[in-house]
Amino acid sequence: MEVPISSCTNSKRSSRRNVGSLNYDERVMDELIEKHLGGEPRKKNKTMKDLEKETETEAMIALSLGFPIDALLEEEIKAQVVSELGGIEQNNYIVVRNHILAKWRDNVRSWLSRTQIMETISNEYGSLICSAYDFLLSRGYINFGVSPSIRSHIPSEATEGSVIIVGAGLAGLAAARQLLSFGFKVVVLEGRKRPGGRVYTEKIGRKGKFAAVDLGGSVITGIHANPLGVLARQLSLPLHKVRDKCPLYKPDGAPVDEGMDSKIEFIFNKLLEKANESRQILGEYANEISLGMAIETFRQLHGVAQHSEERELLDWHLANLEYANAAHLSNLSLAYWDQDDPYEMGGDHCFLAGGNWKLIHAMCQDIPIFYGKIVDTIKFGSDGVEVVVGDQVFQADAVLCTVPLGVLKNGSIRFEPELPPRKLAAIERLGFGLLNKVAMVFPHVFWGDDLDTFGSLNKDTRKRGEFFLFYSYHMVSGGPVLVALVAGEAARSVESTDPTVLLHRVLCILRGIYSPRGIDVPNPIQTICTRWGSDPLCCGSYSHVVVGSSGSDYDILAESVGDGRLFFAGEATNRQYPATMHGAFLSGLREASRILNATRSRQIGTGKCLQKSPGQYNDVLSNLFRIPDLEFGKFSFIFNPLTDDPKSMGLMRVTLGNSGNEDGSECISEQESEKGCQELSNPQMHLYSMLSREQANEILMVSGGDESKLFYLYRNLGLRLMGTSGLGSLGNSLLASIISARRGRSRQQFSFAPRRGQSRQRFSSAQQNIT
């Protein structure tokens, strides 16, 4: 059981508006797409005005997914998705990329193929389609999730290598699914007896009338572009919008005056603005000051919230801020506490009907998970990795560590060799806080059907976070469930408090609110009190930026070590989306892509080596094309031999000039050799392109000679011929996968062995499928 990862309904500021609609329309983005795109192919029956409007719409959808409207992502630049930055090629790539993103978001239940994209975009942009599609696919921006169509594309045989994933939380499960789809052999080691990590749904209540309550991550924070919203749509799970109405009650149970409520909320936001503005004045010294100190200084300076009732109300807003960050305000860095705000997901905040365990259950399907495996040591080196669990040793090519930051801080996992000082320092600097809950199921809903949240003030500033906010789950849990939150200093103190005492305090608050209104508050049928700080498998809740830390520490935690053998994922490795469920999920997709690139770089030498040694790269290509899979005229092709999918990609080589030797080297006649001739009048040249098996067969069927085929591939297929340097990282990855398949690297397997000198054993396929 663990605390919710950023289960706050609002952003880090307090903002309580009027009641919204009861139900959330989860297809709002689809309707927008369908309205503007319709069902017609993009390249047919469209006027210039239609295309411009369509392009604008797709750009806004891409923007909501984190892509700039008129620029490339840094990772796109690194992947060399275009041959030259700026100019018309980059502009066209962005339009194609945005179209692919919008096209998949229109129907996330189905696998989006290259062919479908080619049917909606002119053939002259074929090479850009391949470039954008391959980038988005390998980075997990499209074709991810749990729908049958997506799962059907997981290859039956591994081709890339083996990976051990430590932790079956959202990050670990997301990475496992992606790695399986990439062709890796994967095993997940989970310390608990269940999957989910910091996402945990418990059934409470009477037999036959159980209710589901999320004791861990609970709220999907911002539904637009949220990958968890995609999973919900794939599973056809209804979402409930968390309504904004949140009445507050005084310590004696009386409702807070609306005028006073609005006044103090305004003051709170002004104090927050003043504190944030002071960062500009203080410069680098702002990171030596806490947010709490700044707010209190400005409160005293402006003489606001002086009376007890006003101070109690302001304390409530401060407790809500502490809840959003899982930290006391005195610990938060004034300079960087809100560094992730620009990336906040748009849209409503939602509950998933029946609890988030439904997402976890679906993500576990077909993934080999070994439960009750608490990792002692992770060893990594140039030859691979070993993960020690008690008297067992698991071996693989790489390992992905997804344990919470609290576990890394606690040092319960030993790394051999020790992690770099840079990473150890970031682990120590970054904060990892606490949030606790008291979940109660009652005989009936006594608090009314019109509320999802309500709050309670506290007289004692030190206890302002104790049961300050109540969540009603009766709309989604299947029973009358209330959850009381404990944040800030109070979250730590309740861990050592008897559960009966905590329940007594909660009931006193509820009866103080409802008894004066003639409403009887019954005793709950069942109660659960969380103690996430005492849990050795999490040691807290979620991360935050403390005084002396910064957003850069998230990036450092995300860095791999050991020459591409040891990787890290989890919400504390995601600078843009820390402390969120979707942040953990996205970090898993990110690391799956990094593992793929690192593995393929090892298979053909590092990317740097290839760039610095073009002769070595040409040798690799010459050896591969020595025995092509298809050859006619000046054309030869190589593909992955483990699949005959017509959409699978391969490399085409076009030989211009002299025919050359069989090995692809330049041909020099005996006469020229005898004369010592060093140059050829008509030298041989090899040009390359990436294409599908289907496209290769199309070229084969073109009537006429080589010139007709060249004209067809350029005019009809939109393929671009290039030298070896133009293939970029995508070409390197494709080349590596073909080499891997030809060498039969799929034979690598996981192994485990007792540590006490017994011989190691290999996992069979049947053993790996045990979950």
PDB file of C-alpha atoms in Angstrom, residues 500-735:
ATOM      1  CA  THR A 500      -8.706   3.947  16.760  1.00  0.00           C
ATOM      2  CA  VAL A 501      -7.562   7.388  17.872  1.00  0.00           C
ATOM      3  CA  LEU A 502      -7.368   8.562  14.268  1.00  0.00           C
ATOM      4  CA  LEU A 503     -10.847   7.245  13.513  1.00  0.00           C
ATOM      5  CA  HIS A 504     -12.217   8.983  16.628  1.00  0.00           C
ATOM      6  CA  ARG A 505     -10.753  12.305  15.426  1.00  0.00           C
ATOM      7  CA  VAL A 506     -12.213  11.889  11.948  1.00  0.00           C
ATOM      8  CA  LEU A 507     -15.678  11.046  13.264  1.00  0.00           C
ATOM      9  CA  CYS A 508     -15.574  14.055  15.595  1.00  0.00           C
ATOM     10  CA  ILE A 509     -14.958  16.289  12.573  1.00  0.00           C
ATOM     11  CA  LEU A 510     -17.739  14.681  10.514  1.00  0.00           C
ATOM     12  CA  ARG A 511     -20.246  14.775  13.372  1.00  0.00           C
ATOM     13  CA  GLY A 512     -19.316  18.366  14.101  1.00  0.00           C
ATOM     14  CA  ILE A 513     -20.224  19.226  10.503  1.00  0.00           C
ATOM     15  CA  TYR A 514     -23.368  17.155  10.010  1.00  0.00           C
ATOM     16  CA  SER A 515     -24.986  16.675  13.449  1.00  0.00           C
ATOM     17  CA  PRO A 516     -26.043  20.361  13.764  1.00  0.00           C
ATOM     18  CA  ARG A 517     -27.869  19.881  10.455  1.00  0.00           C
ATOM     19  CA  GLY A 518     -29.821  16.945  11.885  1.00  0.00           C
ATOM     20  CA  ILE A 519     -27.805  14.348   9.953  1.00  0.00           C
ATOM     21  CA  ASP A 520     -26.716  11.250  11.827  1.00  0.00           C
ATOM     22  CA  VAL A 521     -23.139  10.131  11.124  1.00  0.00           C
ATOM     23  CA  PRO A 522     -22.970   6.355  11.640  1.00  0.00           C
ATOM     24  CA  ASN A 523     -19.883   4.403  12.575  1.00  0.00           C
ATOM     25  CA  PRO A 524     -18.048   3.105   9.504  1.00  0.00           C
ATOM     26  CA  ILE A 525     -18.314  -0.541   8.529  1.00  0.00           C
ATOM     27  CA  GLN A 526     -14.572  -0.747   7.898  1.00  0.00           C
ATOM     28  CA  THR A 527     -11.613   1.630   8.116  1.00  0.00           C
ATOM     29  CA  ILE A 528      -8.075   1.551   6.723  1.00  0.00           C
ATOM     30  CA  CYS A 529      -5.294   3.891   7.877  1.00  0.00           C
ATOM     31  CA  THR A 530      -2.253   4.135   5.637  1.00  0.00           C
ATOM     32  CA  ARG A 531       1.340   4.412   6.865  1.00  0.00           C
ATOM     33  CA  TRP A 532       3.360   4.881   3.699  1.00  0.00           C
ATOM     34  CA  GLY A 533       6.385   6.389   5.385  1.00  0.00           C
ATOM     35  CA  SER A 534       6.872   3.175   7.366  1.00  0.00           C
ATOM     36  CA  ASP A 535       6.603   0.986   4.275  1.00  0.00           C
ATOM     37  CA  PRO A 536      10.151  -0.196   3.415  1.00  0.00           C
ATOM     38  CA  LEU A 537       9.210  -0.640  -0.249  1.00  0.00           C
ATOM     39  CA  CYS A 538       8.430   3.039  -0.740  1.00  0.00           C
ATOM     40  CA  CYS A 539       9.539   4.986   2.398  1.00  0.00           C
ATOM     41  CA  GLY A 540       7.178   7.825   1.548  1.00  0.00           C
ATOM     42  CA  SER A 541       4.871   9.134  -1.132  1.00  0.00           C
ATOM     43  CA  TYR A 542       6.214  11.239  -3.994  1.00  0.00           C
ATOM     44  CA  SER A 543       9.018  13.626  -4.844  1.00  0.00           C
ATOM     45  CA  HIS A 544       9.402  17.386  -4.564  1.00  0.00           C
ATOM     46  CA  VAL A 545      12.117  20.022  -4.956  1.00  0.00           C
ATOM     47  CA  VAL A 546      13.534  20.936  -1.550  1.00  0.00           C
ATOM     48  CA  VAL A 547      15.705  23.903  -0.638  1.00  0.00           C
ATOM     49  CA  GLY A 548      19.063  23.385  -2.356  1.00  0.00           C
ATOM     50  CA  SER A 549      17.656  21.122  -5.057  1.00  0.00           C
ATOM     51  CA  SER A 550      16.329  21.907  -8.541  1.00  0.00           C
ATOM     52  CA  GLY A 551      14.557  20.378 -11.497  1.00  0.00           C
ATOM     53  CA  SER A 552      17.943  19.277 -12.846  1.00  0.00           C
ATOM     54  CA  ASP A 553      18.083  16.619 -10.146  1.00  0.00           C
ATOM     55  CA  TYR A 554      15.169  14.832 -11.812  1.00  0.00           C
ATOM     56  CA  ASP A 555      17.230  14.671 -15.016  1.00  0.00           C
ATOM     57  CA  ILE A 556      20.259  13.353 -13.146  1.00  0.00           C
ATOM     58  CA  LEU A 557      18.147  10.618 -11.564  1.00  0.00           C
ATOM     59  CA  ALA A 558      17.001   9.654 -15.055  1.00  0.00           C
ATOM     60  CA  GLU A 559      20.539   9.226 -16.387  1.00  0.00           C
ATOM     61  CA  SER A 560      21.693   5.700 -17.198  1.00  0.00           C
ATOM     62  CA  VAL A 561      25.021   4.417 -15.897  1.00  0.00           C
ATOM     63  CA  GLY A 562      27.356   1.561 -16.669  1.00  0.00           C
ATOM     64  CA  ASP A 563      27.650   2.176 -20.420  1.00  0.00           C
ATOM     65  CA  GLY A 564      23.993   1.540 -21.130  1.00  0.00           C
ATOM     66  CA  ARG A 565      23.472  -1.327 -18.706  1.00  0.00           C
ATOM     67  CA  LEU A 566      21.665   0.282 -15.736  1.00  0.00           C
ATOM     68  CA  PHE A 567      18.633   2.515 -16.308  1.00  0.00           C
ATOM     69  CA  PHE A 568      16.234   4.380 -13.996  1.00  0.00           C
ATOM     70  CA  ALA A 569      12.519   5.192 -14.261  1.00  0.00           C
ATOM     71  CA  GLY A 570       9.749   6.402 -11.968  1.00  0.00           C
ATOM     72  CA  GLU A 571       8.016   9.669 -11.169  1.00  0.00           C
ATOM     73  CA  ALA A 572      11.187  11.036  -9.505  1.00  0.00           C
ATOM     74  CA  THR A 573      13.039  10.696 -12.833  1.00  0.00           C
ATOM     75  CA  ASN A 574      10.510  12.777 -14.792  1.00  0.00           C
ATOM     76  CA  ARG A 575      11.316  16.490 -14.647  1.00  0.00           C
ATOM     77  CA  GLN A 576       8.187  17.521 -16.574  1.00  0.00           C
ATOM     78  CA  TYR A 577       5.658  15.329 -14.735  1.00  0.00           C
ATOM     79  CA  PRO A 578       7.023  14.419 -11.278  1.00  0.00           C
ATOM     80  CA  ALA A 579       4.742  13.282  -8.467  1.00  0.00           C
ATOM     81  CA  THR A 580       2.100  12.010 -10.895  1.00  0.00           C
ATOM     82  CA  MET A 581       0.890   8.640 -12.082  1.00  0.00           C
ATOM     83  CA  HIS A 582       1.232   9.655 -15.713  1.00  0.00           C
ATOM     84  CA  GLY A 583       4.755  10.886 -14.998  1.00  0.00           C
ATOM     85  CA  ALA A 584       5.722   7.417 -13.816  1.00  0.00           C
ATOM     86  CA  PHE A 585       4.075   5.811 -16.851  1.00  0.00           C
ATOM     87  CA  LEU A 586       5.804   8.146 -19.313  1.00  0.00           C
ATOM     88  CA  SER A 587       9.184   7.551 -17.684  1.00  0.00           C
ATOM     89  CA  GLY A 588       8.751   3.837 -18.392  1.00  0.00           C
ATOM     90  CA  LEU A 589       8.114   4.511 -22.086  1.00  0.00           C
ATOM     91  CA  ARG A 590      11.121   6.829 -22.154  1.00  0.00           C
ATOM     92  CA  GLU A 591      13.485   4.252 -20.696  1.00  0.00           C
ATOM     93  CA  ALA A 592      12.240   1.498 -22.996  1.00  0.00           C
ATOM     94  CA  SER A 593      13.310   3.671 -25.923  1.00  0.00           C
ATOM     95  CA  ARG A 594      16.688   4.373 -24.319  1.00  0.00           C
ATOM     96  CA  ILE A 595      17.285   0.685 -23.693  1.00  0.00           C
ATOM     97  CA  LEU A 596      16.445  -0.076 -27.322  1.00  0.00           C
ATOM     98  CA  ASN A 597      18.902   2.536 -28.598  1.00  0.00           C
ATOM     99  CA  ALA A 598      21.650   1.449 -26.194  1.00  0.00           C
ATOM    100  CA  THR A 599      21.209  -2.203 -27.152  1.00  0.00           C
ATOM    101  CA  ARG A 600      21.358  -1.528 -30.869  1.00  0.00           C
ATOM    102  CA  SER A 601      24.367   0.745 -30.448  1.00  0.00           C
ATOM    103  CA  ARG A 602      26.217  -2.107 -28.763  1.00  0.00           C
ATOM    104  CA  GLN A 603      25.305  -4.462 -31.595  1.00  0.00           C
ATOM    105  CA  ILE A 604      27.018  -2.377 -34.281  1.00  0.00           C
ATOM    106  CA  GLY A 605      29.378  -0.328 -32.144  1.00  0.00           C
ATOM    107  CA  THR A 606      28.457   2.970 -30.519  1.00  0.00           C
ATOM    108  CA  GLY A 607      26.896   5.678 -32.615  1.00  0.00           C
ATOM    109  CA  LYS A 608      29.947   7.886 -31.998  1.00  0.00           C
ATOM    110  CA  CYS A 609      32.227   5.200 -33.359  1.00  0.00           C
ATOM    111  CA  LEU A 610      30.159   4.881 -36.520  1.00  0.00           C
ATOM    112  CA  GLN A 611      30.164   8.617 -37.057  1.00  0.00           C
ATOM    113  CA  LYS A 612      33.901   8.867 -36.544  1.00  0.00           C
ATOM    114  CA  SER A 613      34.703   5.775 -38.613  1.00  0.00           C
ATOM    115  CA  PRO A 614      32.646   5.771 -41.831  1.00  0.00           C
ATOM    116  CA  GLY A 615      34.902   3.084 -43.274  1.00  0.00           C
ATOM    117  CA  GLN A 616      33.848   0.683 -40.511  1.00  0.00           C
ATOM    118  CA  TYR A 617      30.193   1.518 -41.177  1.00  0.00           C
ATOM    119  CA  ASN A 618      30.647   0.862 -44.898  1.00  0.00           C
ATOM    120  CA  ASP A 619      32.256  -2.478 -44.094  1.00  0.00           C
ATOM    121  CA  VAL A 620      29.211  -3.470 -42.042  1.00  0.00           C
ATOM    122  CA  LEU A 621      26.892  -2.541 -44.913  1.00  0.00           C
ATOM    123  CA  SER A 622      29.068  -4.318 -47.486  1.00  0.00           C
ATOM    124  CA  ASN A 623      28.992  -7.525 -45.452  1.00  0.00           C
ATOM    125  CA  LEU A 624      25.224  -7.376 -45.051  1.00  0.00           C
ATOM    126  CA  PHE A 625      24.560  -6.703 -48.730  1.00  0.00           C
ATOM    127  CA  ARG A 626      26.915  -9.527 -49.697  1.00  0.00           C
ATOM    128  CA  ILE A 627      23.840 -11.820 -49.388  1.00  0.00           C
ATOM    129  CA  PRO A 628      20.770  -9.622 -50.024  1.00  0.00           C
ATOM    130  CA  ASP A 629      17.230 -10.839 -49.428  1.00  0.00           C
ATOM    131  CA  LEU A 630      16.081  -9.416 -52.777  1.00  0.00           C
ATOM    132  CA  GLU A 631      18.124  -8.249 -55.747  1.00  0.00           C
ATOM    133  CA  PHE A 632      17.412  -7.057 -59.298  1.00  0.00           C
ATOM    134  CA  GLY A 633      19.254  -4.664 -61.566  1.00  0.00           C
ATOM    135  CA  LYS A 634      21.006  -1.976 -59.560  1.00  0.00           C
ATOM    136  CA  PHE A 635      18.769  -2.662 -56.554  1.00  0.00           C
ATOM    137  CA  SER A 636      19.416  -4.897 -53.558  1.00  0.00           C
ATOM    138  CA  PHE A 637      17.482  -5.209 -50.302  1.00  0.00           C
ATOM    139  CA  ILE A 638      18.009  -6.600 -46.789  1.00  0.00           C
ATOM    140  CA  PHE A 639      15.267  -7.231 -44.203  1.00  0.00           C
ATOM    141  CA  ASN A 640      14.777  -8.728 -40.759  1.00  0.00           C
ATOM    142  CA  PRO A 641      14.696 -12.496 -41.447  1.00  0.00           C
ATOM    143  CA  LEU A 642      12.514 -13.188 -38.404  1.00  0.00           C
ATOM    144  CA  THR A 643       9.418 -11.553 -39.863  1.00  0.00           C
ATOM    145  CA  ASP A 644       7.712 -11.578 -43.245  1.00  0.00           C
ATOM    146  CA  ASP A 645       5.313  -8.752 -42.376  1.00  0.00           C
ATOM    147  CA  PRO A 646       4.906  -6.691 -45.563  1.00  0.00           C
ATOM    148  CA  LYS A 647       5.032  -3.535 -43.396  1.00  0.00           C
ATOM    149  CA  SER A 648       8.358  -4.472 -41.788  1.00  0.00           C
ATOM    150  CA  MET A 649      11.177  -2.112 -42.669  1.00  0.00           C
ATOM    151  CA  GLY A 650      14.450  -2.873 -44.400  1.00  0.00           C
ATOM    152  CA  LEU A 651      17.320  -1.207 -46.243  1.00  0.00           C
ATOM    153  CA  MET A 652      17.616  -0.703 -49.984  1.00  0.00           C
ATOM    154  CA  ARG A 653      20.925  -0.125 -51.758  1.00  0.00           C
ATOM    155  CA  VAL A 654      21.123   1.354 -55.239  1.00  0.00           C
ATOM    156  CA  THR A 655      24.479   0.877 -56.987  1.00  0.00           C
ATOM    157  CA  LEU A 656      25.448   3.545 -59.506  1.00  0.00           C
ATOM    158  CA  GLY A 657      28.496   3.520 -61.773  1.00  0.00           C
ATOM    159  CA  ASN A 658      30.624   0.364 -62.223  1.00  0.00           C
ATOM    160  CA  SER A 659      28.986  -2.866 -61.218  1.00  0.00           C
ATOM    161  CA  GLY A 660      31.677  -3.580 -58.646  1.00  0.00           C
ATOM    162  CA  ASN A 661      32.825  -6.782 -57.064  1.00  0.00           C
ATOM    163  CA  GLU A 662      30.468  -9.131 -55.352  1.00  0.00           C
ATOM    164  CA  ASP A 663      31.483  -7.755 -51.984  1.00  0.00           C
ATOM    165  CA  GLY A 664      30.458  -4.291 -53.042  1.00  0.00           C
ATOM    166  CA  SER A 665      33.981  -2.879 -53.271  1.00  0.00           C
ATOM    167  CA  GLU A 666      35.146  -0.811 -56.199  1.00  0.00           C
ATOM    168  CA  CYS A 667      36.312  -2.795 -59.253  1.00  0.00           C
ATOM    169  CA  ILE A 668      39.706  -2.061 -60.821  1.00  0.00           C
ATOM    170  CA  SER A 669      40.677  -3.851 -64.040  1.00  0.00           C
ATOM    171  CA  GLU A 670      43.997  -5.620 -64.490  1.00  0.00           C
ATOM    172  CA  GLN A 671      45.054  -3.078 -67.095  1.00  0.00           C
ATOM    173  CA  GLU A 672      44.324  -0.155 -64.791  1.00  0.00           C
ATOM    174  CA  SER A 673      46.128  -1.918 -61.964  1.00  0.00           C
ATOM    175  CA  GLU A 674      49.201  -2.526 -64.070  1.00  0.00           C
ATOM    176  CA  LYS A 675      49.276   1.099 -65.154  1.00  0.00           C
ATOM    177  CA  GLY A 676      49.023   2.133 -61.524  1.00  0.00           C
ATOM    178  CA  CYS A 677      45.875   4.050 -62.197  1.00  0.00           C
ATOM    179  CA  GLN A 678      44.554   5.485 -58.921  1.00  0.00           C
ATOM    180  CA  GLU A 679      41.257   6.879 -60.189  1.00  0.00           C
ATOM    181  CA  LEU A 680      38.370   5.431 -62.161  1.00  0.00           C
ATOM    182  CA  SER A 681      36.715   7.292 -64.948  1.00  0.00           C
ATOM    183  CA  ASN A 682      33.317   6.145 -63.721  1.00  0.00           C
ATOM    184  CA  PRO A 683      33.582   5.304 -59.961  1.00  0.00           C
ATOM    185  CA  GLN A 684      30.999   3.140 -58.243  1.00  0.00           C
ATOM    186  CA  MET A 685      28.653   4.738 -55.700  1.00  0.00           C
ATOM    187  CA  HIS A 686      26.176   3.222 -53.244  1.00  0.00           C
ATOM    188  CA  LEU A 687      23.058   5.105 -52.158  1.00  0.00           C
ATOM    189  CA  TYR A 688      20.594   3.881 -49.540  1.00  0.00           C
ATOM    190  CA  SER A 689      17.022   4.281 -48.363  1.00  0.00           C
ATOM    191  CA  MET A 690      14.716   2.755 -45.756  1.00  0.00           C
ATOM    192  CA  LEU A 691      11.533   1.138 -47.022  1.00  0.00           C
ATOM    193  CA  SER A 692       9.062  -1.653 -46.337  1.00  0.00           C
ATOM    194  CA  ARG A 693       8.941  -5.111 -47.918  1.00  0.00           C
ATOM    195  CA  GLU A 694       5.727  -4.022 -49.577  1.00  0.00           C
ATOM    196  CA  GLN A 695       7.434  -1.039 -51.210  1.00  0.00           C
ATOM    197  CA  ALA A 696      10.344  -3.217 -52.350  1.00  0.00           C
ATOM    198  CA  ASN A 697       7.898  -5.537 -54.129  1.00  0.00           C
ATOM    199  CA  GLU A 698       6.229  -2.532 -55.756  1.00  0.00           C
ATOM    200  CA  ILE A 699       9.585  -1.446 -57.193  1.00  0.00           C
ATOM    201  CA  LEU A 700      10.205  -4.997 -58.415  1.00  0.00           C
ATOM    202  CA  MET A 701       6.890  -5.022 -60.318  1.00  0.00           C
ATOM    203  CA  VAL A 702       7.573  -1.730 -62.144  1.00  0.00           C
ATOM    204  CA  SER A 703       7.992  -2.435 -65.858  1.00  0.00           C
ATOM    205  CA  GLY A 704      11.019  -1.076 -67.668  1.00  0.00           C
ATOM    206  CA  GLY A 705      14.624  -0.772 -66.644  1.00  0.00           C
ATOM    207  CA  ASP A 706      16.427   0.685 -63.635  1.00  0.00           C
ATOM    208  CA  GLU A 707      15.613   4.253 -64.656  1.00  0.00           C
ATOM    209  CA  SER A 708      11.870   3.527 -64.557  1.00  0.00           C
ATOM    210  CA  LYS A 709      12.238   1.941 -61.144  1.00  0.00           C
ATOM    211  CA  LEU A 710      14.249   4.906 -59.850  1.00  0.00           C
ATOM    212  CA  PHE A 711      11.599   7.278 -61.163  1.00  0.00           C
ATOM    213  CA  TYR A 712       8.859   5.223 -59.469  1.00  0.00           C
ATOM    214  CA  LEU A 713      10.529   5.062 -56.059  1.00  0.00           C
ATOM    215  CA  TYR A 714      11.079   8.805 -56.132  1.00  0.00           C
ATOM    216  CA  ARG A 715       7.798   9.934 -57.661  1.00  0.00           C
ATOM    217  CA  ASN A 716       5.313   7.365 -56.390  1.00  0.00           C
ATOM    218  CA  LEU A 717       6.829   6.135 -53.128  1.00  0.00           C
ATOM    219  CA  GLY A 718       8.449   9.399 -52.070  1.00  0.00           C
ATOM    220  CA  LEU A 719      11.683   7.625 -51.145  1.00  0.00           C
ATOM    221  CA  ARG A 720      14.922   9.548 -50.876  1.00  0.00           C
ATOM    222  CA  LEU A 721      18.322   8.098 -51.702  1.00  0.00           C
ATOM    223  CA  MET A 722      21.178   9.078 -49.411  1.00  0.00           C
ATOM    224  CA  GLY A 723      24.707   8.222 -48.428  1.00  0.00           C
ATOM    225  CA  THR A 724      25.562   6.303 -45.275  1.00  0.00           C
ATOM    226  CA  SER A 725      25.757   9.500 -43.217  1.00  0.00           C
ATOM    227  CA  GLY A 726      22.178  10.340 -44.128  1.00  0.00           C
ATOM    228  CA  LEU A 727      20.760   7.190 -42.589  1.00  0.00           C
ATOM    229  CA  GLY A 728      21.112   8.714 -39.103  1.00  0.00           C
ATOM    230  CA  SER A 729      20.120   7.029 -35.859  1.00  0.00           C
ATOM    231  CA  LEU A 730      16.985   5.518 -37.386  1.00  0.00           C
ATOM    232  CA  GLY A 731      19.081   3.796 -40.031  1.00  0.00           C
ATOM    233  CA  ASN A 732      21.529   2.657 -37.366  1.00  0.00           C
ATOM    234  CA  SER A 733      18.685   1.169 -35.307  1.00  0.00           C
ATOM    235  CA  LEU A 734      17.213  -0.607 -38.322  1.00  0.00           C
ATOM    236  CA  LEU A 735      20.626  -1.914 -39.293  1.00  0.00           C
TER     237      LEU A 735
END
